[in-house]
Every structure is written in structure tokens, then in C-alpha cells.
């Protein structure tokens, strides 16, 4: 599904990503962990097409297409979804309006008619209920005045409605209380399918308790310095990153 | 006298002979004084502080002339429908003159006086005299002097004490002819405890003309006025309009000012607040191409405990230029004044420009006054967020701009007017569809 090869990225002439290699197959869940400032969000942003990042080398292939060549909205319509670490507040644009515009943009891209208003409402209300959100959130401006946890839940609501193929969750667990974490994790798990993949950036094992990853990668100083199975996350929880960064990286 | 003004001044004596209120010495005196003032000073000059950013010298180069009543062209009632509010009592002024045939005040309570200004000057001169020129006088600036001397008609509306009007009154100004000058003067009076909604709409044929208008509004004690100005003049037109409001003790006034049209358009809104009066001024200006749109507000806190709120938003594209000058003056005795003024601007092109100047003049010591100004572009983080949600960039920008402007339309409580304004916004930002 996704193949990242030797990806190097500069921000303001500073090297942030220094040769990332990552293969994500359909249906897999990859967790990316790593210290603050190591480049996790940068990677997520580059994959979703945010400007301000200069790709200086390497390639990203998504479903046999050059992902880096596509404008952000085309990536999104092709099924790449980023749940932001810091979701943006959009005053004056209601949640439900954005959801409908987004869904219709995908449908149009795929040669489908606009969604029927009633069907849409049923769909949205169902997802809202599943995420235990208040329906009032639908009519509020996107993320405006939402609490940290509410914003994260809202990202998952969007994801649930757009049904992307590659879901990139950037610290969706931070800011969520214990109950919310479980609800969000259930939401993510219900989206799991053999043709949908996830990249989850997280600092905490507790998310991985709910959503069991197939692979765990450690990103430090712009490189993936080690990869392993779910047990790696447990080890990290115990030991931190120091032992890896000291150069004792297992080959 | 500036030679360029000669064409207005030279034509005046003949015009004056046909203006309403001939037999009224107070009015003749007022007109004569105004003419003298205008003849010596002319239209405001950029040297005047309040006119620094708006150069009106184009008016002196062109000769706009009043249309004589006889040549007033026929206005199709159908064409009015797109501006006329279905649920309002409507007063229509065509080329500066009241048109009874197009107006409709059926069902208006008997106690409410609504008539053409020319008629009011004949039938109720004494009553008009007690209001005319009392909210604004000739000395204010050149356009007031001009209006005092040149006005051909307008409307006089008197809502007696305690009267609560269920429907809004709409005053629709239409200019139909190239090169014409439409100078109108309105007086709106709300007695104590009265309540009314007042909508002034300005439109015109797709030609060049000058629309110069002044409305004086008197809001009695504990009365409530919701006033709207919707300026949709032709893209070739010049518009100079003033609304001067006097609010008695405990009077409440909310004014919404939508400035969309005109090549060069200027609106002055002034409110004088007595004790514990409440005033809210909202504004939205949208400029495209080479439009120049100027909005001036002034709130005089004359007595204590009054509150004022102002929010003006501007969206300027292409080579358009916007101006906002907002002044709040708090008199020495106006203690416990609570005032806030905010002006936010969105520049959509590198060639668009805005000049904004909020001013506070505070002579009292126990007050709460604030103001803020922003000038910016669309937030790129927001644009990307929408793109990451499948929206293409152009639509994303349109959505954000629409949302910025729509905040002001959202404040409109009159459903028919809100729908009309929304239509306008959607036309202006076409990539939007609206779902509710
Ligand atoms: N616009 C920018 N200008 C300068 N430096 C930047 C910019 N954006 C990111 N960086 C730097 O790039 C590095 C990686 O940032 P990034 O946000 O990707 O880290 P992260 O791994 O997501 O960290 P965290 O765990 O704290 O979220 C940081 O040192 C950050 O300061
Ligand atoms: Mg991050």
C-alpha cells in the first residue's frame, strides 16, 4: 500500500528526516514511537502533502502511484487520511458542512453522485453515536472551542465517515481521558479491515493495548533506528529511548 | 470657490426653486446656509482628517444632475422583487423621489406616520422641523451641507410612543439613469418604548450615478431600533450615505451595515448615546476589482452607563481598497461607559489594501474601553486542514472567506433579509454550497 524509500526532508534548510524507509502493506498496523522532535509529525505531514517541507531525496509510493506528486486534496481523495496531532479550528464552518463537503468531494472524484441528504444524516448520526459524541458537535464550527479530547474524537469521526485506506493517526491518544481512549480505540478497531492500513504515532503503550500493532518503529533524529513487534513498545515503556540512541541498536 | 464645483453651484438656483419645502422659512434658511457652506468648501477634501483615505475629487470632474420628476423612468415591479423584502412595509424612492405606486404600506397601524419627505414638509412641517437637522448639521462635512441644500425627497417615518411594529419598514432607494444625482433625506422617529426594524437598501441600474443620502434617526427612551443598511449600488456608482442616530436614555439600537456595491462608496454612521443606552454597530464590506469602500463610525458616549459594541469585517480582493475609521468619544460625565470596537480585515490579493484607524477619545476616568484591529490573509493551516479533508484549494479558500464574511450575515435576525444577504454572499463566493 505504502512504500517509503530513503526519504529525506528539510524544513527551513534544516534536515529533519534523514532517510526514512517504511513498507506498509494492506491491513497492517504500524506504530511509530520516538522522542519529541524526532520527526514523527513531519513524516505525517509530508505524507499528507502539507507545504513548507522540502523533500530533498527518496520516494513515496502509495498504491503504485507517486504520492509526493499529488496535491493534498488528491491524496485525501485517494484515501490518505491524517488525524492531526493539533486539529485546526475553523470558525464559521460547521462540522456537518465540512463532513458533507469532504464526502461529496471523494464521491465526485470516484465518479459517484452527491450523497443523499437523508442518507448522509443517518450515516453521520450513526457514527456520532458510536463515538459517544453529542449531536450538537455536528452543528458547531469545526473544532472551535472544542476541548483537546473532543478535537481528537472529532478527527476520528471524520475518519469514520470518509473511510480512508491509509489512516495516519498523529498522537490521537494524547489528551484523551481513559474512557475516551477506549471509545476512540473502538472506533479505530471497527475500521480495521484487510484493505485498510494504519500508521499510529504515539508515545504511550496504553493505546497499543487497545489497538494491537503489527509493527513498532522507533523514529529518532530523523531516522527509523529500530523496528520490531508489539513487544518493542513494552520494552520502550520500560527502558525509554536512551539505550537505543546510545548506539546499542540491534541490527 | 473651486471652479470644478461651479457646475453644481451654477445649476443650484434653478433647482432650488423646485425643491420641497418652498414656503418654510426655517428650511429655506437651512438650505441657504448649506449652499453657502458647500459653495465655499465643496465636497470634503483629503486634507480633512476624516477624509484622508477617500478622495472624492472624481465627483467634481463629473457633473451629476438631478432627474426631473417628469423623466423618471418606469421601474418594473418585478425587478424590485429581488431586493424588496416580502414581509416588510416598503417605501420606494426612484431617482431621489418617493414613488407611491411602488410603495406598499398596507396594514400599517394608523398611529404610525409614513410618508414622502416632500409631503411631510407640506402637511406636518412643524413636526419635521423639530427633527430635521437635529441629529446632524451642515458643519459635519461637505456631504451633509450638500444634502441639506440639494435633497429632493426622502421619507418621514414617525412611530409613536409604545408602538411595537411587527413587520420591518424597508426604504428602497433606486437610481435608474446614467449621470443622475439622487439626493435623499430621511427622518425616522421612534417614540419612547417603541420598537421597530428599519431596512434601507440602495440599488441602481448598471450605470454611473451619484447617490447621496442622509438619514436621521431618533430613538426615544427605552425604545428599540434594529436598523439595516444594504448598499448594493451599481459597480459604476458613487455612494455617500450617512446615518445619524440619537439614542435617548435606555434606548437600544443595533445597526447592521452591508457595503457591497459602488465604485466609490462611503458610509458614515454616528450614534449619540444618552444614559444607559446600548448601541451595537456591525459592518461587512466586500471589495473587488477597483472598488473603494469606506466606512466611518462614530459613537459619542454623552452620558454614563451606556454600552457600545462594534464589529466591522472587511474582505478585499483584486485592487480593491477598504477603509475603516471608527471613533469612540467618551465625554467627561460618561462614567461607567463600556465600549468595544473591533475591525477585522481579510486581504485576498497582494494588490488589495485596507486602511484602518480605530480611535478612542476618553475624557471620563471610570470606563471600560477596548479596541482591536487585524489585517491578514487566510490562515494557511486552515487551508491545508480543509485540503487534507478532500477539499480543493480554491474551494477551501472560498469556504474560509465565506465563513469569515458570513459571521456578519449570521447576526441578522430578519429571516427574509438574511436569506437575501446569504444569496449575495454565495454569489460572491461561488464555490460554496450551503448546507444547514
Ligand atoms: N516549520 C518549522 N521550522 C523549523 N523547525 C521545524 C518546523 N517544523 C518542525 N520543525 C522541527 O522539526 C523537528 C521535528 O518536529 P516534529 O513535529 O516532526 O517532531 P515530533 O517527532 O512529531 O515531536 P513530538 O513528539 O513532540 O510531537 C523539531 O525539531 C521541530 O522543531
Ligand atoms: Mg508530533
PDB file of N, CA, C and O in Angstrom, chain B residues 168-219:
ATOM      1  N   UNK B 168     -40.955  44.811   9.525  1.00  0.00           N
ATOM      2  CA  UNK B 168     -39.971  45.863   9.267  1.00  0.00           C
ATOM      3  C   UNK B 168     -40.478  46.882   8.242  1.00  0.00           C
ATOM      4  O   UNK B 168     -41.376  46.571   7.460  1.00  0.00           O
ATOM      5  N   UNK B 169     -39.897  48.046   8.290  1.00  0.00           N
ATOM      6  CA  UNK B 169     -40.151  49.038   7.239  1.00  0.00           C
ATOM      7  C   UNK B 169     -38.904  49.069   6.372  1.00  0.00           C
ATOM      8  O   UNK B 169     -37.792  49.233   6.876  1.00  0.00           O
ATOM      9  N   UNK B 170     -39.112  48.878   5.092  1.00  0.00           N
ATOM     10  CA  UNK B 170     -37.964  48.916   4.178  1.00  0.00           C
ATOM     11  C   UNK B 170     -38.032  50.158   3.301  1.00  0.00           C
ATOM     12  O   UNK B 170     -39.053  50.450   2.694  1.00  0.00           O
ATOM     13  N   UNK B 171     -36.936  50.850   3.252  1.00  0.00           N
ATOM     14  CA  UNK B 171     -36.838  52.010   2.370  1.00  0.00           C
ATOM     15  C   UNK B 171     -35.861  51.635   1.261  1.00  0.00           C
ATOM     16  O   UNK B 171     -34.680  51.417   1.507  1.00  0.00           O
ATOM     17  N   UNK B 172     -36.402  51.532   0.063  1.00  0.00           N
ATOM     18  CA  UNK B 172     -35.608  51.054  -1.068  1.00  0.00           C
ATOM     19  C   UNK B 172     -35.272  52.215  -1.995  1.00  0.00           C
ATOM     20  O   UNK B 172     -36.161  52.864  -2.539  1.00  0.00           O
ATOM     21  N   UNK B 173     -33.992  52.490  -2.121  1.00  0.00           N
ATOM     22  CA  UNK B 173     -33.543  53.590  -2.976  1.00  0.00           C
ATOM     23  C   UNK B 173     -33.072  53.009  -4.306  1.00  0.00           C
ATOM     24  O   UNK B 173     -32.190  52.167  -4.322  1.00  0.00           O
ATOM     25  N   UNK B 174     -33.651  53.513  -5.388  1.00  0.00           N
ATOM     26  CA  UNK B 174     -33.249  53.008  -6.702  1.00  0.00           C
ATOM     27  C   UNK B 174     -32.852  54.174  -7.591  1.00  0.00           C
ATOM     28  O   UNK B 174     -33.559  55.173  -7.654  1.00  0.00           O
ATOM     29  N   UNK B 175     -31.742  54.020  -8.262  1.00  0.00           N
ATOM     30  CA  UNK B 175     -31.356  55.042  -9.234  1.00  0.00           C
ATOM     31  C   UNK B 175     -31.337  54.371 -10.596  1.00  0.00           C
ATOM     32  O   UNK B 175     -30.793  53.281 -10.757  1.00  0.00           O
ATOM     33  N   UNK B 176     -31.980  55.008 -11.563  1.00  0.00           N
ATOM     34  CA  UNK B 176     -32.171  54.329 -12.843  1.00  0.00           C
ATOM     35  C   UNK B 176     -31.407  54.958 -13.997  1.00  0.00           C
ATOM     36  O   UNK B 176     -31.287  54.350 -15.050  1.00  0.00           O
ATOM     37  N   UNK B 177     -30.919  56.178 -13.827  1.00  0.00           N
ATOM     38  CA  UNK B 177     -30.407  56.869 -15.009  1.00  0.00           C
ATOM     39  C   UNK B 177     -28.949  57.271 -14.928  1.00  0.00           C
ATOM     40  O   UNK B 177     -28.463  57.726 -13.899  1.00  0.00           O
ATOM     41  N   UNK B 178     -28.289  57.116 -16.041  1.00  0.00           N
ATOM     42  CA  UNK B 178     -26.885  57.491 -16.196  1.00  0.00           C
ATOM     43  C   UNK B 178     -26.711  58.974 -15.848  1.00  0.00           C
ATOM     44  O   UNK B 178     -27.496  59.817 -16.256  1.00  0.00           O
ATOM     45  N   UNK B 179     -25.684  59.253 -15.090  1.00  0.00           N
ATOM     46  CA  UNK B 179     -25.343  60.646 -14.791  1.00  0.00           C
ATOM     47  C   UNK B 179     -26.255  61.319 -13.788  1.00  0.00           C
ATOM     48  O   UNK B 179     -26.131  62.522 -13.543  1.00  0.00           O
ATOM     49  N   UNK B 180     -27.151  60.547 -13.196  1.00  0.00           N
ATOM     50  CA  UNK B 180     -28.115  61.218 -12.327  1.00  0.00           C
ATOM     51  C   UNK B 180     -27.607  61.368 -10.898  1.00  0.00           C
ATOM     52  O   UNK B 180     -26.715  60.659 -10.440  1.00  0.00           O
ATOM     53  N   UNK B 181     -28.214  62.335 -10.259  1.00  0.00           N
ATOM     54  CA  UNK B 181     -27.886  62.645  -8.877  1.00  0.00           C
ATOM     55  C   UNK B 181     -29.130  62.387  -8.047  1.00  0.00           C
ATOM     56  O   UNK B 181     -30.181  62.975  -8.305  1.00  0.00           O
ATOM     57  N   UNK B 182     -29.038  61.477  -7.104  1.00  0.00           N
ATOM     58  CA  UNK B 182     -30.186  61.187  -6.240  1.00  0.00           C
ATOM     59  C   UNK B 182     -29.818  61.605  -4.818  1.00  0.00           C
ATOM     60  O   UNK B 182     -28.959  60.996  -4.187  1.00  0.00           O
ATOM     61  N   UNK B 183     -30.443  62.666  -4.362  1.00  0.00           N
ATOM     62  CA  UNK B 183     -30.122  63.180  -3.030  1.00  0.00           C
ATOM     63  C   UNK B 183     -31.357  63.048  -2.151  1.00  0.00           C
ATOM     64  O   UNK B 183     -32.375  63.695  -2.401  1.00  0.00           O
ATOM     65  N   UNK B 184     -31.261  62.193  -1.184  1.00  0.00           N
ATOM     66  CA  UNK B 184     -32.444  61.904  -0.377  1.00  0.00           C
ATOM     67  C   UNK B 184     -32.182  62.181   1.095  1.00  0.00           C
ATOM     68  O   UNK B 184     -31.060  62.044   1.589  1.00  0.00           O
ATOM     69  N   UNK B 185     -33.247  62.539   1.754  1.00  0.00           N
ATOM     70  CA  UNK B 185     -33.146  62.864   3.177  1.00  0.00           C
ATOM     71  C   UNK B 185     -34.287  62.180   3.922  1.00  0.00           C
ATOM     72  O   UNK B 185     -35.453  62.376   3.597  1.00  0.00           O
ATOM     73  N   UNK B 186     -33.923  61.366   4.905  1.00  0.00           N
ATOM     74  CA  UNK B 186     -34.935  60.639   5.659  1.00  0.00           C
ATOM     75  C   UNK B 186     -34.886  60.998   7.132  1.00  0.00           C
ATOM     76  O   UNK B 186     -33.812  61.256   7.684  1.00  0.00           O
ATOM     77  N   UNK B 187     -36.063  60.988   7.725  1.00  0.00           N
ATOM     78  CA  UNK B 187     -36.138  61.174   9.173  1.00  0.00           C
ATOM     79  C   UNK B 187     -36.955  60.020   9.742  1.00  0.00           C
ATOM     80  O   UNK B 187     -38.036  59.709   9.249  1.00  0.00           O
ATOM     81  N   UNK B 188     -36.369  59.372  10.740  1.00  0.00           N
ATOM     82  CA  UNK B 188     -37.026  58.234  11.376  1.00  0.00           C
ATOM     83  C   UNK B 188     -37.119  58.526  12.868  1.00  0.00           C
ATOM     84  O   UNK B 188     -36.113  58.802  13.515  1.00  0.00           O
ATOM     85  N   UNK B 189     -38.348  58.478  13.389  1.00  0.00           N
ATOM     86  CA  UNK B 189     -38.527  58.793  14.805  1.00  0.00           C
ATOM     87  C   UNK B 189     -39.211  57.622  15.514  1.00  0.00           C
ATOM     88  O   UNK B 189     -40.251  57.147  15.055  1.00  0.00           O
ATOM     89  N   UNK B 190     -38.613  57.146  16.586  1.00  0.00           N
ATOM     90  CA  UNK B 190     -39.261  56.140  17.438  1.00  0.00           C
ATOM     91  C   UNK B 190     -39.557  56.807  18.776  1.00  0.00           C
ATOM     92  O   UNK B 190     -38.637  57.270  19.463  1.00  0.00           O
ATOM     93  N   UNK B 191     -40.836  56.851  19.132  1.00  0.00           N
ATOM     94  CA  UNK B 191     -41.197  57.416  20.429  1.00  0.00           C
ATOM     95  C   UNK B 191     -40.708  56.522  21.562  1.00  0.00           C
ATOM     96  O   UNK B 191     -40.201  55.411  21.335  1.00  0.00           O
ATOM     97  N   UNK B 192     -40.865  56.991  22.776  1.00  0.00           N
ATOM     98  CA  UNK B 192     -40.438  56.209  23.941  1.00  0.00           C
ATOM     99  C   UNK B 192     -41.071  54.816  23.914  1.00  0.00           C
ATOM    100  O   UNK B 192     -42.235  54.652  23.563  1.00  0.00           O
ATOM    101  N   UNK B 193     -40.319  53.833  24.278  1.00  0.00           N
ATOM    102  CA  UNK B 193     -40.783  52.440  24.382  1.00  0.00           C
ATOM    103  C   UNK B 193     -41.259  51.835  23.055  1.00  0.00           C
ATOM    104  O   UNK B 193     -41.845  50.761  23.053  1.00  0.00           O
ATOM    105  N   UNK B 194     -41.049  52.521  21.973  1.00  0.00           N
ATOM    106  CA  UNK B 194     -41.454  51.955  20.677  1.00  0.00           C
ATOM    107  C   UNK B 194     -40.400  50.951  20.222  1.00  0.00           C
ATOM    108  O   UNK B 194     -39.290  50.910  20.752  1.00  0.00           O
ATOM    109  N   UNK B 195     -40.787  50.147  19.236  1.00  0.00           N
ATOM    110  CA  UNK B 195     -39.835  49.170  18.724  1.00  0.00           C
ATOM    111  C   UNK B 195     -40.055  48.999  17.229  1.00  0.00           C
ATOM    112  O   UNK B 195     -41.191  48.845  16.770  1.00  0.00           O
ATOM    113  N   UNK B 196     -38.974  49.035  16.467  1.00  0.00           N
ATOM    114  CA  UNK B 196     -39.122  48.913  15.020  1.00  0.00           C
ATOM    115  C   UNK B 196     -37.867  48.371  14.374  1.00  0.00           C
ATOM    116  O   UNK B 196     -36.770  48.441  14.932  1.00  0.00           O
ATOM    117  N   UNK B 197     -38.081  47.803  13.183  1.00  0.00           N
ATOM    118  CA  UNK B 197     -36.963  47.376  12.347  1.00  0.00           C
ATOM    119  C   UNK B 197     -36.987  48.217  11.079  1.00  0.00           C
ATOM    120  O   UNK B 197     -38.031  48.370  10.450  1.00  0.00           O
ATOM    121  N   UNK B 198     -35.858  48.694  10.704  1.00  0.00           N
ATOM    122  CA  UNK B 198     -35.750  49.648   9.600  1.00  0.00           C
ATOM    123  C   UNK B 198     -34.668  49.160   8.646  1.00  0.00           C
ATOM    124  O   UNK B 198     -33.538  48.911   9.061  1.00  0.00           O
ATOM    125  N   UNK B 199     -35.037  48.988   7.398  1.00  0.00           N
ATOM    126  CA  UNK B 199     -34.077  48.481   6.413  1.00  0.00           C
ATOM    127  C   UNK B 199     -33.932  49.506   5.295  1.00  0.00           C
ATOM    128  O   UNK B 199     -34.924  49.894   4.683  1.00  0.00           O
ATOM    129  N   UNK B 200     -32.733  49.950   5.048  1.00  0.00           N
ATOM    130  CA  UNK B 200     -32.507  50.824   3.896  1.00  0.00           C
ATOM    131  C   UNK B 200     -31.670  50.065   2.876  1.00  0.00           C
ATOM    132  O   UNK B 200     -30.581  49.575   3.197  1.00  0.00           O
ATOM    133  N   UNK B 201     -32.189  49.978   1.672  1.00  0.00           N
ATOM    134  CA  UNK B 201     -31.500  49.237   0.620  1.00  0.00           C
ATOM    135  C   UNK B 201     -31.204  50.188  -0.533  1.00  0.00           C
ATOM    136  O   UNK B 201     -32.073  50.957  -0.943  1.00  0.00           O
ATOM    137  N   UNK B 202     -29.996  50.122  -1.034  1.00  0.00           N
ATOM    138  CA  UNK B 202     -29.594  51.006  -2.133  1.00  0.00           C
ATOM    139  C   UNK B 202     -29.198  50.179  -3.345  1.00  0.00           C
ATOM    140  O   UNK B 202     -28.278  49.361  -3.263  1.00  0.00           O
ATOM    141  N   UNK B 203     -29.895  50.401  -4.437  1.00  0.00           N
ATOM    142  CA  UNK B 203     -29.567  49.678  -5.661  1.00  0.00           C
ATOM    143  C   UNK B 203     -29.649  50.641  -6.839  1.00  0.00           C
ATOM    144  O   UNK B 203     -30.140  51.759  -6.711  1.00  0.00           O
ATOM    145  N   UNK B 204     -29.204  50.185  -7.992  1.00  0.00           N
ATOM    146  CA  UNK B 204     -29.288  51.045  -9.152  1.00  0.00           C
ATOM    147  C   UNK B 204     -29.048  50.284 -10.432  1.00  0.00           C
ATOM    148  O   UNK B 204     -28.550  49.151 -10.418  1.00  0.00           O
ATOM    149  N   UNK B 205     -29.418  50.919 -11.543  1.00  0.00           N
ATOM    150  CA  UNK B 205     -29.129  50.347 -12.853  1.00  0.00           C
ATOM    151  C   UNK B 205     -27.617  50.331 -13.048  1.00  0.00           C
ATOM    152  O   UNK B 205     -26.885  51.033 -12.346  1.00  0.00           O
ATOM    153  N   UNK B 206     -27.171  49.548 -14.005  1.00  0.00           N
ATOM    154  CA  UNK B 206     -25.743  49.372 -14.220  1.00  0.00           C
ATOM    155  C   UNK B 206     -25.137  50.573 -14.956  1.00  0.00           C
ATOM    156  O   UNK B 206     -24.609  50.457 -16.056  1.00  0.00           O
ATOM    157  N   UNK B 207     -25.256  51.721 -14.343  1.00  0.00           N
ATOM    158  CA  UNK B 207     -24.741  52.954 -14.941  1.00  0.00           C
ATOM    159  C   UNK B 207     -24.048  53.774 -13.857  1.00  0.00           C
ATOM    160  O   UNK B 207     -24.106  53.435 -12.682  1.00  0.00           O
ATOM    161  N   UNK B 208     -23.400  54.869 -14.274  1.00  0.00           N
ATOM    162  CA  UNK B 208     -22.738  55.745 -13.312  1.00  0.00           C
ATOM    163  C   UNK B 208     -23.720  56.775 -12.769  1.00  0.00           C
ATOM    164  O   UNK B 208     -24.466  57.389 -13.531  1.00  0.00           O
ATOM    165  N   UNK B 209     -23.767  56.959 -11.480  1.00  0.00           N
ATOM    166  CA  UNK B 209     -24.638  57.965 -10.874  1.00  0.00           C
ATOM    167  C   UNK B 209     -24.097  58.301  -9.491  1.00  0.00           C
ATOM    168  O   UNK B 209     -23.152  57.655  -9.015  1.00  0.00           O
ATOM    169  N   UNK B 210     -24.683  59.299  -8.904  1.00  0.00           N
ATOM    170  CA  UNK B 210     -24.288  59.675  -7.545  1.00  0.00           C
ATOM    171  C   UNK B 210     -25.490  59.575  -6.625  1.00  0.00           C
ATOM    172  O   UNK B 210     -26.518  60.202  -6.862  1.00  0.00           O
ATOM    173  N   UNK B 211     -25.331  58.749  -5.623  1.00  0.00           N
ATOM    174  CA  UNK B 211     -26.393  58.594  -4.642  1.00  0.00           C
ATOM    175  C   UNK B 211     -25.892  59.205  -3.340  1.00  0.00           C
ATOM    176  O   UNK B 211     -24.897  58.758  -2.779  1.00  0.00           O
ATOM    177  N   UNK B 212     -26.567  60.268  -2.912  1.00  0.00           N
ATOM    178  CA  UNK B 212     -26.132  60.972  -1.699  1.00  0.00           C
ATOM    179  C   UNK B 212     -27.310  61.006  -0.745  1.00  0.00           C
ATOM    180  O   UNK B 212     -28.352  61.558  -1.055  1.00  0.00           O
ATOM    181  N   UNK B 213     -27.147  60.394   0.393  1.00  0.00           N
ATOM    182  CA  UNK B 213     -28.305  60.227   1.260  1.00  0.00           C
ATOM    183  C   UNK B 213     -27.945  60.449   2.722  1.00  0.00           C
ATOM    184  O   UNK B 213     -26.827  60.159   3.150  1.00  0.00           O
ATOM    185  N   UNK B 214     -28.900  60.974   3.437  1.00  0.00           N
ATOM    186  CA  UNK B 214     -28.716  61.166   4.873  1.00  0.00           C
ATOM    187  C   UNK B 214     -29.979  60.706   5.581  1.00  0.00           C
ATOM    188  O   UNK B 214     -31.089  61.036   5.164  1.00  0.00           O
ATOM    189  N   UNK B 215     -29.799  59.923   6.617  1.00  0.00           N
ATOM    190  CA  UNK B 215     -30.932  59.527   7.452  1.00  0.00           C
ATOM    191  C   UNK B 215     -30.648  59.963   8.879  1.00  0.00           C
ATOM    192  O   UNK B 215     -29.568  59.700   9.410  1.00  0.00           O
ATOM    193  N   UNK B 216     -31.630  60.627   9.457  1.00  0.00           N
ATOM    194  CA  UNK B 216     -31.521  60.973  10.875  1.00  0.00           C
ATOM    195  C   UNK B 216     -32.507  60.090  11.632  1.00  0.00           C
ATOM    196  O   UNK B 216     -33.668  59.985  11.256  1.00  0.00           O
ATOM    197  N   UNK B 217     -32.027  59.450  12.678  1.00  0.00           N
ATOM    198  CA  UNK B 217     -32.898  58.553  13.445  1.00  0.00           C
ATOM    199  C   UNK B 217     -32.907  58.973  14.910  1.00  0.00           C
ATOM    200  O   UNK B 217     -31.850  59.234  15.494  1.00  0.00           O
ATOM    201  N   UNK B 218     -34.111  59.044  15.467  1.00  0.00           N
ATOM    202  CA  UNK B 218     -34.266  59.441  16.871  1.00  0.00           C
ATOM    203  C   UNK B 218     -34.925  58.296  17.613  1.00  0.00           C
ATOM    204  O   UNK B 218     -36.052  57.919  17.298  1.00  0.00           O
ATOM    205  N   UNK B 219     -34.206  57.737  18.545  1.00  0.00           N
ATOM    206  CA  UNK B 219     -34.719  56.570  19.256  1.00  0.00           C
ATOM    207  C   UNK B 219     -35.033  57.016  20.682  1.00  0.00           C
ATOM    208  O   UNK B 219     -34.141  57.395  21.443  1.00  0.00           O
TER     209      UNK B 219
END
